[in-house]
C-alpha cells in the first residue's frame, strides 16, 4: 500500500515539491553562507518525493546552531512553506481519494517549518537516541 500511495503522491504532488525544494537548495548553495539551509532543503526534497513509510525524527547531536538556524529559517522561509503545505493538505482532504495525500502534506509541515537538526528515517526503524 505504501508503494501505491508513494507512486500516486510522486505523480500528483511529490515531483513538483521536490523540484521546488531542489531549486531552493541550489540558490542556497550559490549563496555559500546558506549551505546548511541548502542541505536541509535537499533533505526535504528527498522526503517530499517518497513520504509514505518514512518519518522525521530529531537528530540527537543537533545543538544550538540548529536552533538558531531554525529560527532564521522560520522567519525567512518556514512559515510560508508550512502555510503552503497546510492549505494544500486541506484542499486535498476535501476529496476522499485525496485524504492520504493531504495527510502526507500535513506530515511535511514540521520539517518545512524547522528542518535543521532533523533526520528522515523509515517508519520501521528504531528512534535514534
MMTF fields as JSON, N, C-alpha, C and O atoms, coordinates in Angstrom:
{
  "mmtfVersion": "1.0.0",
  "mmtfProducer": "UNKNOWN",
  "numBonds": 515,
  "numAtoms": 516,
  "numGroups": 129,
  "numChains": 1,
  "numModels": 1,
  "chainsPerModel": [1],
  "groupsPerChain": [129],
  "chainIdList": ["A"],
  "bondAtomList": [4, 2, 8, 6, 12, 10, 16, 14, 20, 18, 24, 22, 28, 26, 32, 30, 36, 34, 40, 38, 44, 42, 48, 46, 52, 50, 56, 54, 60, 58, 64, 62, 68, 66, 72, 70, 76, 74, 80, 78, 84, 82, 88, 86, 92, 90, 96, 94, 100, 98, 104, 102, 108, 106, 112, 110, 116, 114, 120, 118, 124, 122, 128, 126, 132, 130, 136, 134, 140, 138, 144, 142, 148, 146, 152, 150, 156, 154, 160, 158, 164, 162, 168, 166, 172, 170, 176, 174, 180, 178, 184, 182, 188, 186, 192, 190, 196, 194, 200, 198, 204, 202, 208, 206, 212, 210, 216, 214, 220, 218, 224, 222, 228, 226, 232, 230, 236, 234, 240, 238, 244, 242, 248, 246, 252, 250, 256, 254, 260, 258, 264, 262, 268, 266, 272, 270, 276, 274, 280, 278, 284, 282, 288, 286, 292, 290, 296, 294, 300, 298, 304, 302, 308, 306, 312, 310, 316, 314, 320, 318, 324, 322, 328, 326, 332, 330, 336, 334, 340, 338, 344, 342, 348, 346, 352, 350, 356, 354, 360, 358, 364, 362, 368, 366, 372, 370, 376, 374, 380, 378, 384, 382, 388, 386, 392, 390, 396, 394, 400, 398, 404, 402, 408, 406, 412, 410, 416, 414, 420, 418, 424, 422, 428, 426, 432, 430, 436, 434, 440, 438, 444, 442, 448, 446, 452, 450, 456, 454, 460, 458, 464, 462, 468, 466, 472, 470, 476, 474, 480, 478, 484, 482, 488, 486, 492, 490, 496, 494, 500, 498, 504, 502, 508, 506, 512, 510],
  "bondOrderList": [1, 1, 1, 1, 1, 1, 1, 1, 1, 1, 1, 1, 1, 1, 1, 1, 1, 1, 1, 1, 1, 1, 1, 1, 1, 1, 1, 1, 1, 1, 1, 1, 1, 1, 1, 1, 1, 1, 1, 1, 1, 1, 1, 1, 1, 1, 1, 1, 1, 1, 1, 1, 1, 1, 1, 1, 1, 1, 1, 1, 1, 1, 1, 1, 1, 1, 1, 1, 1, 1, 1, 1, 1, 1, 1, 1, 1, 1, 1, 1, 1, 1, 1, 1, 1, 1, 1, 1, 1, 1, 1, 1, 1, 1, 1, 1, 1, 1, 1, 1, 1, 1, 1, 1, 1, 1, 1, 1, 1, 1, 1, 1, 1, 1, 1, 1, 1, 1, 1, 1, 1, 1, 1, 1, 1, 1, 1, 1],
  "groupList": [{"groupName": "UNK", "atomNameList": ["N", "CA", "C", "O"], "elementList": ["N", "C", "C", "O"], "formalChargeList": [0, 0, 0, 0], "bondAtomList": [1, 0, 2, 1, 3, 2], "bondOrderList": [1, 1, 2], "singleLetterCode": "X", "chemCompType": "L-PEPTIDE LINKING"}],
  "groupTypeList": [0, 0, 0, 0, 0, 0, 0, 0, 0, 0, 0, 0, 0, 0, 0, 0, 0, 0, 0, 0, 0, 0, 0, 0, 0, 0, 0, 0, 0, 0, 0, 0, 0, 0, 0, 0, 0, 0, 0, 0, 0, 0, 0, 0, 0, 0, 0, 0, 0, 0, 0, 0, 0, 0, 0, 0, 0, 0, 0, 0, 0, 0, 0, 0, 0, 0, 0, 0, 0, 0, 0, 0, 0, 0, 0, 0, 0, 0, 0, 0, 0, 0, 0, 0, 0, 0, 0, 0, 0, 0, 0, 0, 0, 0, 0, 0, 0, 0, 0, 0, 0, 0, 0, 0, 0, 0, 0, 0, 0, 0, 0, 0, 0, 0, 0, 0, 0, 0, 0, 0, 0, 0, 0, 0, 0, 0, 0, 0, 0],
  "groupIdList": [1, 2, 3, 4, 5, 6, 7, 8, 9, 10, 11, 12, 13, 14, 15, 16, 17, 18, 19, 20, 21, 22, 23, 24, 25, 26, 27, 28, 29, 30, 31, 32, 33, 34, 35, 36, 37, 38, 39, 40, 41, 42, 43, 44, 45, 46, 47, 48, 49, 50, 51, 52, 53, 54, 55, 56, 57, 58, 59, 60, 61, 62, 63, 64, 65, 66, 67, 68, 69, 70, 71, 72, 73, 74, 75, 76, 77, 78, 79, 80, 81, 82, 83, 84, 85, 86, 87, 88, 89, 90, 91, 92, 93, 94, 95, 96, 97, 98, 99, 100, 101, 102, 103, 104, 105, 106, 107, 108, 109, 110, 111, 112, 113, 114, 115, 116, 117, 118, 119, 120, 121, 122, 123, 124, 125, 126, 127, 128, 129],
  "secStructList": [7, 2, 2, 2, 2, 2, 2, 2, 2, 0, 0, 0, 0, 0, 2, 2, 2, 2, 2, 2, 2, 2, 2, 2, 2, 2, 2, 2, 2, 2, 6, 1, 6, 6, 2, 2, 2, 2, 2, 2, 2, 2, 2, 2, 2, 2, 2, 2, 2, 1, 7, 6, 6, 3, 3, 3, 3, 3, 7, 6, 6, 7, 7, 2, 2, 2, 2, 2, 2, 2, 2, 2, 2, 0, 0, 0, 0, 0, 2, 2, 2, 2, 2, 2, 2, 2, 2, 2, 2, 2, 2, 2, 2, 6, 1, 6, 6, 6, 2, 2, 2, 2, 2, 2, 2, 2, 2, 2, 2, 2, 2, 2, 2, 1, 7, 6, 6, 3, 3, 3, 3, 3, 6, 6, 1, 7, 7, 7, 7],
  "xCoordList": [0.826, 0.0, 0.873, 0.543, 2.006, 2.894, 3.422, 3.5, 3.782, 4.332, 3.284, 3.59, 2.06, 0.991, 0.749, 0.638, 0.669, 0.464, 1.641, 1.446, 2.867, 4.035, 4.054, 4.452, 3.63, 3.599, 2.553, 2.819, 1.362, 0.322, 0.804, 0.616, 1.431, 1.966, 3.022, 3.016, 3.927, 5.005, 4.457, 4.934, 3.47, 2.914, 2.129, 2.242, 1.34, 0.453, 1.094, 0.827, 1.923, 2.444, 3.96, 4.618, 4.501, 5.882, 6.927, 7.878, 6.78, 7.807, 7.893, 8.987, 6.741, 6.74, 7.309, 8.056, 6.955, 7.518, 9.024, 9.771, 9.464, 10.892, 11.665, 12.759, 11.111, 11.769, 11.868, 12.902, 10.807, 10.826, 11.865, 12.622, 11.901, 12.898, 14.314, 15.243, 14.494, 15.819, 16.277, 17.454, 15.375, 15.73, 16.107, 17.048, 15.372, 15.717, 17.094, 17.868, 17.403, 18.718, 19.81, 20.87, 19.559, 20.537, 20.838, 21.997, 19.807, 20.004, 20.812, 21.702, 20.499, 21.242, 22.703, 23.579, 22.984, 24.363, 25.127, 26.317, 24.458, 25.108, 25.489, 26.535, 24.667, 24.917, 25.934, 26.178, 26.508, 27.57, 27.284, 27.345, 26.983, 26.756, 25.496, 25.338, 24.615, 23.362, 23.412, 22.369, 24.62, 24.758, 24.035, 23.41, 24.086, 23.324, 21.825, 21.175, 21.285, 19.871, 19.642, 18.59, 20.635, 20.544, 20.533, 19.786, 21.356, 21.372, 20.025, 19.488, 19.486, 18.161, 17.088, 16.155, 17.209, 16.23, 16.312, 15.283, 17.514, 17.653, 17.052, 16.458, 17.209, 16.601, 15.077, 14.424, 14.523, 13.077, 12.637, 11.559, 13.462, 13.133, 13.088, 12.201, 14.03, 14.054, 12.81, 12.204, 12.436, 11.254, 9.977, 9.027, 9.955, 8.766, 8.558, 7.435, 9.608, 9.466, 8.759, 7.968, 9.029, 8.578, 8.248, 8.999, 7.158, 6.914, 6.291, 6.478, 5.549, 4.847, 5.842, 6.652, 5.767, 6.681, 7.933, 8.84, 7.99, 9.134, 8.626, 7.468, 9.492, 9.108, 10.308, 11.444, 10.047, 11.078, 11.331, 10.393, 12.609, 12.983, 14.062, 14.771, 14.172, 15.222, 16.565, 16.651, 17.599, 18.949, 19.455, 19.355, 19.999, 20.457, 21.669, 21.916, 22.432, 23.625, 23.388, 24.338, 22.134, 21.82, 22.014, 21.582, 22.661, 22.97, 22.316, 21.267, 22.954, 22.434, 22.415, 21.557, 23.365, 23.39, 22.13, 21.611, 21.637, 20.388, 19.222, 18.346, 19.208, 18.145, 18.169, 17.133, 19.346, 19.473, 19.105, 18.397, 19.589, 19.264, 17.773, 17.216, 17.122, 15.68, 14.898, 13.895, 15.344, 14.664, 14.784, 13.806, 15.99, 16.162, 15.328, 14.732, 15.292, 14.518, 13.031, 12.361, 12.51, 11.089, 10.784, 9.761, 11.66, 11.426, 11.417, 10.543, 12.394, 12.559, 11.862, 11.511, 11.644, 11.074, 10.059, 9.077, 10.276, 9.49, 8.013, 7.195, 7.658, 6.236, 5.433, 4.317, 5.973, 5.179, 5.194, 4.236, 6.263, 6.268, 5.226, 4.461, 5.205, 4.232, 2.805, 1.909, 2.601, 1.274, 0.864, -0.296, 1.803, 1.517, 1.149, 0.214, 1.891, 1.555, 0.207, -0.549, -0.097, -1.381, -2.546, -3.514, -2.465, -3.577, -3.723, -4.839, -2.599, -2.669, -3.231, -4.022, -2.829, -3.351, -4.846, -5.567, -5.312, -6.754, -7.506, -8.55, -6.976, -7.637, -7.676, -8.681, -6.607, -6.587, -7.541, -8.118, -7.708, -8.603, -10.081, -10.935, -10.396, -11.787, -12.327, -13.541, -11.444, -11.88, -11.493, -10.5, -12.26, -11.987, -10.653, -9.872, -10.398, -9.157, -7.948, -6.863, -8.118, -7.008, -6.655, -5.658, -7.44, -7.182, -5.786, -5.089, -5.337, -3.972, -2.904, -1.886, -3.13, -2.18, -2.198, -1.157, -3.375, -3.471, -2.755, -2.085, -2.895, -2.194, -0.684, 0.059, -0.223, 1.211, 1.688, 2.8, 0.854, 1.206, 1.306, 2.189, 0.414, 0.484, 1.757, 2.305, 2.232, 3.486, 4.683, 5.696, 4.581, 5.686, 5.762, 6.769, 4.72, 4.701, 5.816, 6.525, 6.012, 7.069, 8.469, 9.248, 8.793, 10.128, 10.273, 11.379, 9.201, 9.3, 9.392, 9.918, 8.893, 8.953, 10.315, 10.87, 10.855, 12.147, 12.975, 12.95, 13.711, 14.401, 15.761, 16.23, 16.388, 17.733, 17.676, 16.819, 18.591, 18.608, 17.616, 17.271, 17.149, 16.178, 16.807, 17.8, 16.215, 16.668, 15.44, 14.456, 15.496, 14.402, 14.756, 15.813, 13.871, 14.12, 12.892, 11.797, 13.099, 11.975, 11.088, 11.566, 9.809, 8.871, 9.241, 9.065, 9.75, 10.068, 11.366, 11.606, 12.213, 13.495, 13.31, 12.396, 14.177, 14.053, 14.418, 15.157, 13.896, 14.172, 15.594, 15.964, 16.426, 17.79, 17.792, 16.984, 18.699, 18.798, 20.126, 20.379],
  "yCoordList": [-1.196, 0.0, 1.264, 2.254, 1.216, 2.374, 2.718, 3.887, 1.685, 1.919, 2.573, 3.517, 2.077, 2.653, 4.118, 4.967, 4.409, 5.792, 6.669, 7.81, 6.143, 6.918, 7.203, 8.292, 6.239, 6.46, 7.512, 8.405, 7.419, 8.427, 9.797, 10.798, 9.831, 11.078, 11.657, 12.855, 10.806, 11.26, 11.902, 12.954, 11.278, 11.788, 13.079, 14.011, 13.145, 14.287, 15.457, 16.618, 15.161, 16.232, 16.207, 17.244, 15.033, 14.89, 15.444, 16.081, 15.222, 15.684, 17.205, 17.764, 17.883, 19.348, 19.913, 20.892, 19.295, 19.733, 19.52, 20.391, 18.362, 18.06, 19.023, 19.459, 19.354, 20.316, 21.681, 22.341, 22.106, 23.384, 23.409, 24.372, 22.354, 22.286, 22.189, 22.755, 21.48, 21.368, 22.716, 23.058, 23.475, 24.814, 25.737, 26.523, 25.633, 26.423, 26.022, 26.878, 24.728, 24.257, 24.807, 25.21, 24.825, 25.357, 26.822, 27.236, 27.6, 29.011, 29.132, 29.976, 28.29, 28.314, 27.934, 28.499, 26.994, 26.604, 27.714, 27.905, 28.441, 29.548, 30.652, 31.281, 30.894, 31.965, 31.583, 32.382, 30.446, 29.868, 29.906, 28.856, 31.036, 31.103, 30.342, 29.983, 30.1, 29.404, 27.924, 27.294, 27.366, 25.955, 25.021, 24.062, 25.25, 24.365, 24.339, 23.303, 25.475, 25.52, 24.769, 24.161, 24.811, 24.051, 22.557, 21.821, 22.101, 20.683, 20.279, 19.22, 21.124, 20.84, 20.84, 20.038, 21.721, 21.768, 20.514, 20.014, 20.001, 18.741, 17.575, 16.666, 17.608, 16.579, 16.616, 15.575, 17.829, 17.963, 17.529, 16.956, 17.797, 17.354, 15.837, 15.264, 15.191, 13.726, 13.189, 12.22, 13.805, 13.38, 13.652, 12.871, 14.771, 15.114, 14.169, 14.029, 13.529, 12.581, 11.3, 10.753, 10.816, 9.479, 9.515, 8.936, 10.17, 10.371, 9.187, 9.051, 8.33, 7.255, 6.176, 5.712, 5.787, 4.787, 5.393, 4.669, 6.718, 7.409, 8.449, 8.863, 8.868, 9.878, 10.755, 10.422, 11.86, 12.816, 12.66, 12.641, 12.547, 12.473, 13.519, 13.95, 13.912, 14.847, 14.121, 12.981, 14.788, 14.224, 14.461, 15.577, 13.429, 13.611, 14.522, 15.07, 14.695, 15.524, 16.965, 17.738, 17.332, 18.707, 19.634, 19.334, 20.751, 21.663, 23.016, 23.158, 23.998, 25.353, 25.993, 26.826, 25.602, 26.165, 25.775, 26.565, 24.563, 24.139, 24.987, 25.346, 25.305, 26.146, 27.537, 28.051, 28.138, 29.478, 29.424, 30.297, 28.394, 28.239, 28.044, 28.583, 27.272, 27.055, 28.343, 28.581, 29.173, 30.457, 31.324, 31.936, 31.379, 32.14, 31.549, 32.281, 30.219, 29.549, 29.874, 30.152, 29.84, 30.153, 31.574, 31.812, 32.509, 33.907, 34.102, 34.786, 33.497, 33.787, 32.816, 33.209, 31.562, 30.604, 29.65, 29.287, 29.249, 28.184, 28.456, 27.565, 29.667, 29.95, 29.836, 29.318, 30.312, 30.222, 28.818, 28.42, 28.059, 26.65, 25.859, 25.082, 26.066, 25.368, 25.763, 24.92, 27.041, 27.506, 26.88, 26.509, 26.764, 26.123, 24.661, 24.181, 23.939, 22.532, 22.404, 21.472, 23.335, 23.3, 23.518, 22.758, 24.54, 24.816, 23.712, 23.323, 23.213, 22.117, 20.86, 20.145, 20.586, 19.418, 19.515, 18.529, 20.693, 20.886, 20.696, 20.044, 21.266, 21.12, 19.656, 19.204, 18.922, 17.51, 16.679, 15.705, 17.056, 16.302, 16.527, 15.827, 17.465, 17.691, 16.574, 16.4, 15.823, 14.684, 13.401, 13.37, 12.368, 11.103, 10.509, 10.022, 10.551, 9.996, 10.8, 10.242, 12.094, 12.954, 12.947, 13.557, 12.273, 12.292, 11.784, 12.456, 10.634, 10.212, 11.2, 11.381, 11.83, 12.817, 14.08, 14.696, 14.457, 15.588, 15.312, 16.189, 14.092, 13.719, 13.732, 14.099, 13.334, 13.397, 14.849, 15.147, 15.746, 17.167, 17.663, 18.46, 17.204, 17.587, 17.043, 17.677, 15.871, 15.311, 16.171, 16.162, 16.906, 17.746, 19.081, 19.782, 19.439, 20.743, 20.881, 21.886, 19.927, 20.144, 20.288, 21.133, 19.473, 19.556, 20.798, 21.323, 21.276, 22.505, 23.726, 24.764, 23.607, 24.713, 24.786, 25.873, 23.632, 23.585, 22.408, 21.332, 22.59, 21.463, 21.109, 19.984, 22.028, 21.757, 20.908, 21.109, 19.968, 19.072, 17.937, 17.311, 17.66, 16.592, 15.524, 15.767, 14.34, 13.22, 12.47, 12.327, 11.993, 11.225, 9.753, 9.318, 8.979, 7.547, 6.754, 7.299, 5.455, 4.568, 4.447, 4.545, 4.236, 4.091, 2.894, 2.924, 1.849, 0.625, 0.706, -0.145, 1.695, 1.779, 2.358, 3.15, 1.965, 2.491, 3.967, 4.464, 4.653, 6.076, 6.229, 5.578, 7.087, 7.29, 8.001, 8.9, 7.598, 8.231, 8.887, 9.471],
  "zCoordList": [0.0, 0.0, 0.0, -0.653, 0.751, 0.789, -0.598, -0.976, -1.347, -2.678, -3.575, -4.302, -3.526, -4.336, -3.976, -4.86, -2.683, -2.25, -2.66, -3.078, -2.542, -2.937, -4.425, -4.839, -5.241, -6.691, -7.035, -7.84, -6.435, -6.67, -6.208, -6.899, -5.03, -4.487, -5.423, -5.706, -5.903, -6.775, -8.04, -8.465, -8.633, -9.887, -9.669, -10.466, -8.607, -8.413, -7.659, -7.972, -6.687, -5.833, -5.678, -5.762, -5.453, -4.998, -5.928, -5.473, -7.217, -8.153, -8.151, -8.233, -8.058, -8.065, -6.77, -6.786, -5.653, -4.375, -4.342, -3.896, -4.814, -4.809, -5.706, -5.348, -6.86, -7.753, -7.081, -7.172, -6.412, -5.698, -4.592, -4.466, -3.791, -2.724, -3.287, -2.711, -4.4, -5.021, -5.584, -5.474, -6.177, -6.662, -5.504, -5.607, -4.416, -3.231, -2.707, -2.278, -2.741, -2.307, -3.21, -2.73, -4.511, -5.451, -5.159, -5.181, -4.889, -4.541, -3.253, -3.148, -2.279, -1.012, -1.219, -0.564, -2.109, -2.381, -3.093, -2.844, -3.97, -4.681, -3.706, -3.865, -2.712, -1.741, -0.666, 0.238, -0.726, 0.094, 1.6, 2.24, 2.18, 3.623, 4.036, 5.204, 3.094, 3.389, 3.009, 2.836, 2.879, 2.52, 3.504, 3.05, 4.829, 5.719, 5.408, 5.55, 4.987, 4.599, 3.296, 3.1, 2.399, 1.155, 1.408, 0.763, 2.343, 2.702, 3.295, 2.97, 4.162, 4.746, 3.666, 3.72, 2.698, 1.614, 0.746, 0.293, 0.509, -0.219, 0.571, -0.01, 1.883, 2.731, 2.599, 2.535, 2.559, 2.395, 1.002, 0.845, -0.014, -1.373, -1.435, -2.069, -0.787, -0.737, -0.035, -0.494, 1.059, 1.815, 1.03, 1.088, 0.29, -0.485, -1.667, -2.149, -2.133, -3.237, -2.816, -3.584, -1.617, -1.198, 0.303, 1.087, 0.739, 2.174, 2.92, 4.129, 2.203, 2.902, 3.323, 2.52, 4.592, 5.127, 5.732, 6.14, 5.795, 6.403, 7.381, 7.317, 8.285, 9.27, 9.593, 9.257, 10.239, 10.629, 12.12, 12.918, 12.494, 13.904, 14.177, 13.268, 15.427, 15.83, 15.875, 16.331, 15.401, 15.5, 16.91, 17.42, 17.553, 18.93, 19.056, 20.13, 17.978, 18.058, 17.61, 17.487, 17.366, 16.959, 18.151, 19.264, 17.907, 19.001, 18.851, 18.223, 19.436, 19.44, 18.063, 17.771, 17.21, 15.857, 15.093, 14.303, 15.322, 14.676, 15.155, 14.368, 16.427, 16.974, 16.345, 15.923, 16.283, 15.684, 14.202, 13.701, 13.504, 12.09, 11.856, 10.899, 12.731, 12.6, 12.821, 12.149, 13.753, 13.977, 12.73, 12.301, 12.143, 10.902, 9.768, 8.978, 9.694, 8.65, 8.789, 7.794, 10.023, 10.249, 9.781, 9.139, 10.098, 9.743, 8.229, 7.695, 7.532, 6.107, 5.169, 4.056, 5.566, 4.615, 5.244, 4.597, 6.462, 7.058, 7.194, 6.968, 7.556, 7.796, 6.518, 6.546, 5.376, 4.148, 3.566, 2.904, 3.799, 3.373, 4.162, 3.591, 5.481, 6.32, 5.951, 5.92, 5.675, 5.271, 3.936, 3.754, 3.011, 1.733, 1.889, 1.249, 2.749, 2.995, 3.698, 3.425, 4.6, 5.304, 4.346, 4.369, 3.507, 2.597, 1.549, 1.204, 1.047, 0.075, 0.721, 0.106, 1.959, 2.67, 2.909, 2.757, 3.28, 3.488, 2.175, 2.141, 1.098, -0.203, -0.643, -1.19, -0.412, -0.786, 0.061, -0.423, 1.309, 2.193, 1.868, 2.411, 1.015, 0.638, -0.245, -0.351, -0.875, -1.673, -0.945, -0.218, -1.135, -0.448, -0.907, -0.089, -2.201, -2.74, -2.277, -2.115, -2.064, -1.689, -0.219, 0.166, 0.627, 2.071, 2.423, 3.183, 1.911, 2.249, 1.772, 2.44, 0.634, 0.136, 0.995, 1.224, 1.465, 2.381, 3.69, 4.234, 4.196, 5.423, 5.223, 6.134, 4.034, 3.741, 3.713, 4.147, 3.206, 3.243, 4.673, 4.993, 5.534, 6.946, 7.601, 8.503, 7.154, 7.675, 7.295, 7.995, 6.209, 5.758, 6.498, 6.399, 7.233, 7.907, 8.945, 8.912, 9.868, 10.865, 10.264, 10.707, 9.263, 8.679, 7.803, 7.674, 7.204, 6.419, 7.33, 6.929, 8.525, 9.482, 10.17, 10.331, 10.576, 11.273, 10.749, 11.346, 9.641, 9.012, 9.601, 9.426, 10.283, 10.785, 12.052, 12.912, 12.149, 13.3, 13.183, 14.185, 11.974, 11.729, 10.851, 10.165, 10.885, 10.078, 9.575, 10.301, 8.339, 7.746, 7.894, 7.437, 8.536, 8.759, 8.324, 8.188, 8.108, 7.818, 9.045, 10.175, 8.826, 9.933, 10.803, 12.021, 10.176, 10.903, 11.686, 12.541, 11.428, 12.12, 13.523, 13.753, 14.464, 15.826, 15.873, 15.023, 16.869, 17.055, 17.556, 18.533, 16.908, 17.39, 18.727, 18.962, 19.604, 20.916, 21.109, 22.163]
}
